Amino acid sequence: MSKPLGEPKGLVEKCWNLSEVEQAYRAFLEKWTGVLEKVSSLKSNEAFVTRILLVHEYRKFLNIDPDLPEDLLPPNWIGYTAYDLFMKLREELTPKANEFFYKVYEP
């Protein structure tokens, strides 16, 4: 049952399909959760490429997630979990990725 448009949640339902955004976050989590366990075994060049792919994929959410206040989101918003995974992966990949970059970069 949709909310009347005068209510903030009704306006949110009218403007954004949060279930589609949530589905995209679920797909991101499915794809990237297992990568966290493999980071320590990656070579520096693999970490570099993986970090680029991770950032490229996550930045798509900037176009589809309206970044609403928590009280306007569905309960247990999965976007927070996806963000936490992104940040953790980026943090874990960065030392090896930077190592590779500085090996091949010539100023």
Tab-separated table of N, CA and C in Angstrom:
chain	number	residue	atom	x	y	z
A	1	MET	N	0.850	-1.186	0.000
A	1	MET	CA	0.000	0.000	0.000
A	1	MET	C	0.887	1.237	0.000
A	2	SER	N	0.718	2.092	-0.996
A	2	SER	CA	1.585	3.270	-1.072
A	2	SER	C	1.089	4.364	-0.125
A	3	LYS	N	2.016	5.193	0.261
A	3	LYS	CA	1.738	6.288	1.198
A	3	LYS	C	1.227	7.502	0.417
A	4	PRO	N	0.424	8.364	1.064
A	4	PRO	CA	-0.004	9.597	0.400
A	4	PRO	C	1.210	10.465	0.050
A	5	LEU	N	1.131	11.177	-1.070
A	5	LEU	CA	2.264	11.980	-1.522
A	5	LEU	C	2.681	13.062	-0.541
A	6	GLY	N	1.801	13.505	0.315
A	6	GLY	CA	2.142	14.543	1.281
A	6	GLY	C	3.134	14.078	2.333
A	7	GLU	N	3.224	12.786	2.531
A	7	GLU	CA	4.172	12.238	3.502
A	7	GLU	C	5.533	12.054	2.831
A	8	PRO	N	6.618	12.288	3.576
A	8	PRO	CA	7.952	12.112	2.974
A	8	PRO	C	8.158	10.723	2.360
A	9	LYS	N	7.707	9.678	3.036
A	9	LYS	CA	7.902	8.330	2.487
A	9	LYS	C	7.077	8.124	1.218
A	10	GLY	N	5.934	8.776	1.125
A	10	GLY	CA	5.134	8.704	-0.091
A	10	GLY	C	5.844	9.362	-1.262
A	11	LEU	N	6.490	10.471	-0.995
A	11	LEU	CA	7.253	11.169	-2.027
A	11	LEU	C	8.452	10.322	-2.459
A	12	VAL	N	9.103	9.682	-1.508
A	12	VAL	CA	10.230	8.801	-1.826
A	12	VAL	C	9.771	7.671	-2.741
A	13	GLU	N	8.639	7.041	-2.414
A	13	GLU	CA	8.109	5.944	-3.239
A	13	GLU	C	7.793	6.425	-4.650
A	14	LYS	N	7.341	7.655	-4.766
A	14	LYS	CA	6.986	8.213	-6.074
A	14	LYS	C	8.231	8.530	-6.907
A	15	CYS	N	9.299	8.954	-6.252
A	15	CYS	CA	10.486	9.431	-6.965
A	15	CYS	C	11.547	8.366	-7.229
A	16	TRP	N	11.654	7.369	-6.348
A	16	TRP	CA	12.719	6.386	-6.483
A	16	TRP	C	12.187	4.982	-6.281
A	17	ASN	N	12.707	4.068	-7.070
A	17	ASN	CA	12.387	2.660	-6.894
A	17	ASN	C	13.496	2.046	-6.044
A	18	LEU	N	13.335	2.149	-4.740
A	18	LEU	CA	14.381	1.691	-3.838
A	18	LEU	C	14.581	0.181	-3.878
A	19	SER	N	13.564	-0.556	-4.293
A	19	SER	CA	13.747	-2.009	-4.393
A	19	SER	C	14.717	-2.343	-5.526
A	20	GLU	N	14.732	-1.565	-6.602
A	20	GLU	CA	15.712	-1.768	-7.673
A	20	GLU	C	17.117	-1.419	-7.198
A	21	VAL	N	17.228	-0.354	-6.447
A	21	VAL	CA	18.527	0.043	-5.901
A	21	VAL	C	19.022	-1.040	-4.948
A	22	GLU	N	18.118	-1.523	-4.124
A	22	GLU	CA	18.476	-2.580	-3.178
A	22	GLU	C	18.931	-3.844	-3.920
A	23	GLN	N	18.270	-4.162	-5.012
A	23	GLN	CA	18.648	-5.338	-5.811
A	23	GLN	C	20.055	-5.161	-6.387
A	24	ALA	N	20.377	-3.966	-6.832
A	24	ALA	CA	21.724	-3.692	-7.349
A	24	ALA	C	22.761	-3.846	-6.239
A	25	TYR	N	22.429	-3.393	-5.042
A	25	TYR	CA	23.338	-3.579	-3.902
A	25	TYR	C	23.522	-5.065	-3.587
A	26	ARG	N	22.453	-5.832	-3.668
A	26	ARG	CA	22.559	-7.284	-3.418
A	26	ARG	C	23.502	-7.940	-4.430
A	27	ALA	N	23.384	-7.558	-5.692
A	27	ALA	CA	24.254	-8.111	-6.731
A	27	ALA	C	25.717	-7.733	-6.462
A	28	PHE	N	25.929	-6.497	-6.040
A	28	PHE	CA	27.279	-6.049	-5.688
A	28	PHE	C	27.840	-6.898	-4.548
A	29	LEU	N	27.039	-7.102	-3.516
A	29	LEU	CA	27.483	-7.896	-2.367
A	29	LEU	C	27.784	-9.337	-2.761
A	30	GLU	N	26.936	-9.913	-3.593
A	30	GLU	CA	27.169	-11.296	-4.044
A	30	GLU	C	28.485	-11.408	-4.793
A	31	LYS	N	28.762	-10.433	-5.641
A	31	LYS	CA	29.973	-10.470	-6.457
A	31	LYS	C	31.241	-10.234	-5.642
A	32	TRP	N	31.196	-9.310	-4.680
A	32	TRP	CA	32.411	-8.846	-4.036
A	32	TRP	C	32.688	-9.417	-2.653
A	33	THR	N	31.731	-10.045	-2.015
A	33	THR	CA	31.960	-10.560	-0.664
A	33	THR	C	33.089	-11.582	-0.640
A	34	GLY	N	33.128	-12.498	-1.580
A	34	GLY	CA	34.165	-13.521	-1.613
A	34	GLY	C	35.546	-12.981	-1.914
A	35	VAL	N	35.627	-11.826	-2.537
A	35	VAL	CA	36.924	-11.239	-2.892
A	35	VAL	C	37.707	-10.877	-1.639
A	36	LEU	N	37.018	-10.477	-0.599
A	36	LEU	CA	37.680	-10.073	0.638
A	36	LEU	C	38.573	-11.192	1.182
A	37	GLU	N	38.115	-12.423	1.059
A	37	GLU	CA	38.891	-13.565	1.553
A	37	GLU	C	40.131	-13.828	0.701
A	38	LYS	N	40.144	-13.358	-0.535
A	38	LYS	CA	41.229	-13.648	-1.473
A	38	LYS	C	42.278	-12.546	-1.542
A	39	VAL	N	42.033	-11.405	-0.917
A	39	VAL	CA	42.921	-10.251	-1.059
A	39	VAL	C	44.355	-10.596	-0.672
A	40	SER	N	44.545	-11.326	0.395
A	40	SER	CA	45.903	-11.617	0.865
A	40	SER	C	46.687	-12.471	-0.135
A	41	SER	N	46.004	-13.223	-0.973
A	41	SER	CA	46.704	-14.071	-1.944
A	41	SER	C	46.920	-13.384	-3.293
A	42	LEU	N	46.408	-12.176	-3.460
A	42	LEU	CA	46.565	-11.469	-4.730
A	42	LEU	C	47.968	-10.906	-4.879
A	43	LYS	N	48.475	-10.950	-6.104
A	43	LYS	CA	49.725	-10.269	-6.427
A	43	LYS	C	49.415	-8.775	-6.528
A	44	SER	N	50.450	-7.961	-6.490
A	44	SER	CA	50.226	-6.517	-6.499
A	44	SER	C	49.514	-6.044	-7.764
A	45	ASN	N	49.854	-6.622	-8.926
A	45	ASN	CA	49.170	-6.209	-10.154
A	45	ASN	C	47.696	-6.629	-10.141
A	46	GLU	N	47.401	-7.777	-9.548
A	46	GLU	CA	46.013	-8.234	-9.436
A	46	GLU	C	45.224	-7.343	-8.477
A	47	ALA	N	45.871	-6.927	-7.396
A	47	ALA	CA	45.216	-6.025	-6.443
A	47	ALA	C	44.917	-4.682	-7.106
A	48	PHE	N	45.831	-4.213	-7.933
A	48	PHE	CA	45.635	-2.950	-8.641
A	48	PHE	C	44.412	-3.016	-9.551
A	49	VAL	N	44.347	-4.060	-10.362
A	49	VAL	CA	43.213	-4.227	-11.283
A	49	VAL	C	41.918	-4.437	-10.509
A	50	THR	N	41.971	-5.234	-9.460
A	50	THR	CA	40.770	-5.504	-8.650
A	50	THR	C	40.244	-4.220	-8.027
A	51	ARG	N	41.144	-3.388	-7.526
A	51	ARG	CA	40.699	-2.122	-6.919
A	51	ARG	C	40.049	-1.220	-7.963
A	52	ILE	N	40.619	-1.167	-9.159
A	52	ILE	CA	40.016	-0.358	-10.225
A	52	ILE	C	38.613	-0.873	-10.550
A	53	LEU	N	38.470	-2.175	-10.690
A	53	LEU	CA	37.157	-2.761	-10.997
A	53	LEU	C	36.162	-2.510	-9.867
A	54	LEU	N	36.623	-2.642	-8.631
A	54	LEU	CA	35.768	-2.394	-7.463
A	54	LEU	C	35.245	-0.955	-7.468
A	55	VAL	N	36.138	-0.010	-7.617
A	55	VAL	CA	35.742	1.406	-7.606
A	55	VAL	C	34.815	1.712	-8.779
A	56	HIS	N	35.152	1.173	-9.944
A	56	HIS	CA	34.311	1.400	-11.123
A	56	HIS	C	32.891	0.882	-10.890
A	57	GLU	N	32.786	-0.303	-10.310
A	57	GLU	CA	31.456	-0.871	-10.082
A	57	GLU	C	30.701	-0.122	-8.983
A	58	TYR	N	31.389	0.214	-7.892
A	58	TYR	CA	30.697	0.871	-6.784
A	58	TYR	C	30.250	2.294	-7.150
A	59	ARG	N	31.021	2.972	-7.971
A	59	ARG	CA	30.660	4.365	-8.281
A	59	ARG	C	29.347	4.475	-9.044
A	60	LYS	N	28.879	3.385	-9.621
A	60	LYS	CA	27.585	3.390	-10.304
A	60	LYS	C	26.448	3.710	-9.329
A	61	PHE	N	26.663	3.391	-8.052
A	61	PHE	CA	25.621	3.675	-7.052
A	61	PHE	C	25.419	5.177	-6.852
A	62	LEU	N	26.414	5.965	-7.198
A	62	LEU	CA	26.265	7.417	-7.089
A	62	LEU	C	25.176	7.928	-8.019
A	63	ASN	N	24.897	7.154	-9.067
A	63	ASN	CA	23.861	7.552	-10.025
A	63	ASN	C	22.477	6.997	-9.705
A	64	ILE	N	22.407	5.950	-8.900
A	64	ILE	CA	21.091	5.332	-8.665
A	64	ILE	C	20.603	5.413	-7.223
A	65	ASP	N	21.515	5.612	-6.280
A	65	ASP	CA	21.110	5.695	-4.874
A	65	ASP	C	20.898	7.165	-4.516
A	66	PRO	N	19.691	7.533	-4.093
A	66	PRO	CA	19.421	8.940	-3.800
A	66	PRO	C	20.063	9.440	-2.504
A	67	ASP	N	20.731	8.560	-1.761
A	67	ASP	CA	21.427	8.939	-0.519
A	67	ASP	C	20.469	9.663	0.443
A	68	LEU	N	19.361	9.009	0.685
A	68	LEU	CA	18.326	9.572	1.553
A	68	LEU	C	18.695	9.423	3.024
A	69	PRO	N	18.103	10.257	3.871
A	69	PRO	CA	18.295	10.075	5.314
A	69	PRO	C	17.759	8.706	5.749
A	70	GLU	N	18.346	8.175	6.775
A	70	GLU	CA	18.005	6.826	7.240
A	70	GLU	C	16.511	6.649	7.522
A	71	ASP	N	15.867	7.683	8.046
A	71	ASP	CA	14.443	7.536	8.385
A	71	ASP	C	13.529	7.454	7.155
A	72	LEU	N	14.072	7.732	5.964
A	72	LEU	CA	13.281	7.608	4.744
A	72	LEU	C	13.594	6.319	3.971
A	73	LEU	N	14.519	5.546	4.478
A	73	LEU	CA	14.906	4.299	3.830
A	73	LEU	C	14.159	3.119	4.438
A	74	PRO	N	14.070	2.025	3.678
A	74	PRO	CA	13.473	0.815	4.254
A	74	PRO	C	14.313	0.340	5.446
A	75	PRO	N	13.705	-0.397	6.361
A	75	PRO	CA	14.469	-0.920	7.499
A	75	PRO	C	15.605	-1.813	7.009
A	76	ASN	N	16.705	-1.806	7.729
A	76	ASN	CA	17.878	-2.625	7.398
A	76	ASN	C	18.374	-2.376	5.970
A	77	TRP	N	18.519	-1.113	5.612
A	77	TRP	CA	18.936	-0.729	4.268
A	77	TRP	C	20.265	-1.380	3.913
A	78	ILE	N	20.274	-2.167	2.854
A	78	ILE	CA	21.433	-2.953	2.448
A	78	ILE	C	22.558	-2.083	1.870
A	79	GLY	N	22.237	-0.870	1.508
A	79	GLY	CA	23.258	0.042	0.995
A	79	GLY	C	24.367	0.288	1.996
A	80	TYR	N	24.037	0.279	3.284
A	80	TYR	CA	25.058	0.464	4.319
A	80	TYR	C	26.031	-0.711	4.327
A	81	THR	N	25.517	-1.910	4.161
A	81	THR	CA	26.355	-3.111	4.136
A	81	THR	C	27.269	-3.086	2.917
A	82	ALA	N	26.730	-2.685	1.781
A	82	ALA	CA	27.523	-2.601	0.555
A	82	ALA	C	28.630	-1.552	0.702
A	83	TYR	N	28.303	-0.421	1.308
A	83	TYR	CA	29.304	0.624	1.533
A	83	TYR	C	30.421	0.115	2.439
A	84	ASP	N	30.048	-0.569	3.515
A	84	ASP	CA	31.049	-1.113	4.437
A	84	ASP	C	31.971	-2.103	3.723
A	85	LEU	N	31.400	-2.958	2.883
A	85	LEU	CA	32.210	-3.914	2.134
A	85	LEU	C	33.136	-3.176	1.170
A	86	PHE	N	32.605	-2.188	0.461
A	86	PHE	CA	33.436	-1.403	-0.452
A	86	PHE	C	34.618	-0.786	0.282
A	87	MET	N	34.362	-0.141	1.398
A	87	MET	CA	35.433	0.521	2.143
A	87	MET	C	36.465	-0.492	2.654
A	88	LYS	N	36.003	-1.619	3.154
A	88	LYS	CA	36.910	-2.647	3.669
A	88	LYS	C	37.768	-3.210	2.539
A	89	LEU	N	37.152	-3.534	1.419
A	89	LEU	CA	37.907	-4.053	0.279
A	89	LEU	C	38.923	-3.032	-0.227
A	90	ARG	N	38.505	-1.811	-0.363
A	90	ARG	CA	39.424	-0.775	-0.840
A	90	ARG	C	40.613	-0.634	0.106
A	91	GLU	N	40.320	-0.657	1.385
A	91	GLU	CA	41.375	-0.547	2.397
A	91	GLU	C	42.348	-1.730	2.304
A	92	GLU	N	41.817	-2.928	2.124
A	92	GLU	CA	42.654	-4.128	2.051
A	92	GLU	C	43.457	-4.184	0.745
A	93	LEU	N	42.880	-3.717	-0.348
A	93	LEU	CA	43.549	-3.773	-1.644
A	93	LEU	C	44.605	-2.680	-1.828
A	94	THR	N	44.437	-1.566	-1.174
A	94	THR	CA	45.257	-0.389	-1.438
A	94	THR	C	46.759	-0.605	-1.252
A	95	PRO	N	47.249	-1.221	-0.190
A	95	PRO	CA	48.710	-1.361	-0.067
A	95	PRO	C	49.350	-2.096	-1.253
A	96	LYS	N	48.784	-3.216	-1.649
A	96	LYS	CA	49.344	-3.965	-2.784
A	96	LYS	C	49.126	-3.224	-4.100
A	97	ALA	N	47.964	-2.615	-4.258
A	97	ALA	CA	47.677	-1.863	-5.487
A	97	ALA	C	48.645	-0.688	-5.626
A	98	ASN	N	48.888	0.014	-4.548
A	98	ASN	CA	49.837	1.135	-4.589
A	98	ASN	C	51.261	0.645	-4.850
A	99	GLU	N	51.612	-0.488	-4.272
A	99	GLU	CA	52.931	-1.075	-4.504
A	99	GLU	C	53.144	-1.291	-6.010
A	100	PHE	N	52.145	-1.868	-6.658
A	100	PHE	CA	52.248	-2.096	-8.105
A	100	PHE	C	52.345	-0.771	-8.856
A	101	PHE	N	51.492	0.163	-8.521
A	101	PHE	CA	51.493	1.448	-9.212
A	101	PHE	C	52.861	2.111	-9.123
A	102	TYR	N	53.452	2.160	-7.938
A	102	TYR	CA	54.720	2.831	-7.765
A	102	TYR	C	55.887	2.071	-8.403
A	103	LYS	N	55.692	0.778	-8.640
A	103	LYS	CA	56.702	-0.005	-9.355
A	103	LYS	C	56.748	0.370	-10.830
A	104	VAL	N	55.609	0.658	-11.408
A	104	VAL	CA	55.558	0.917	-12.855
A	104	VAL	C	55.460	2.400	-13.203
A	105	TYR	N	55.153	3.232	-12.247
A	105	TYR	CA	55.002	4.665	-12.506
A	105	TYR	C	56.375	5.314	-12.641
A	106	GLU	N	56.523	6.106	-13.682
A	106	GLU	CA	57.763	6.870	-13.880
A	106	GLU	C	57.405	8.339	-13.951
A	107	PRO	N	57.825	9.111	-12.959
A	107	PRO	CA	57.495	10.554	-12.981
A	107	PRO	C	58.211	11.296	-14.099
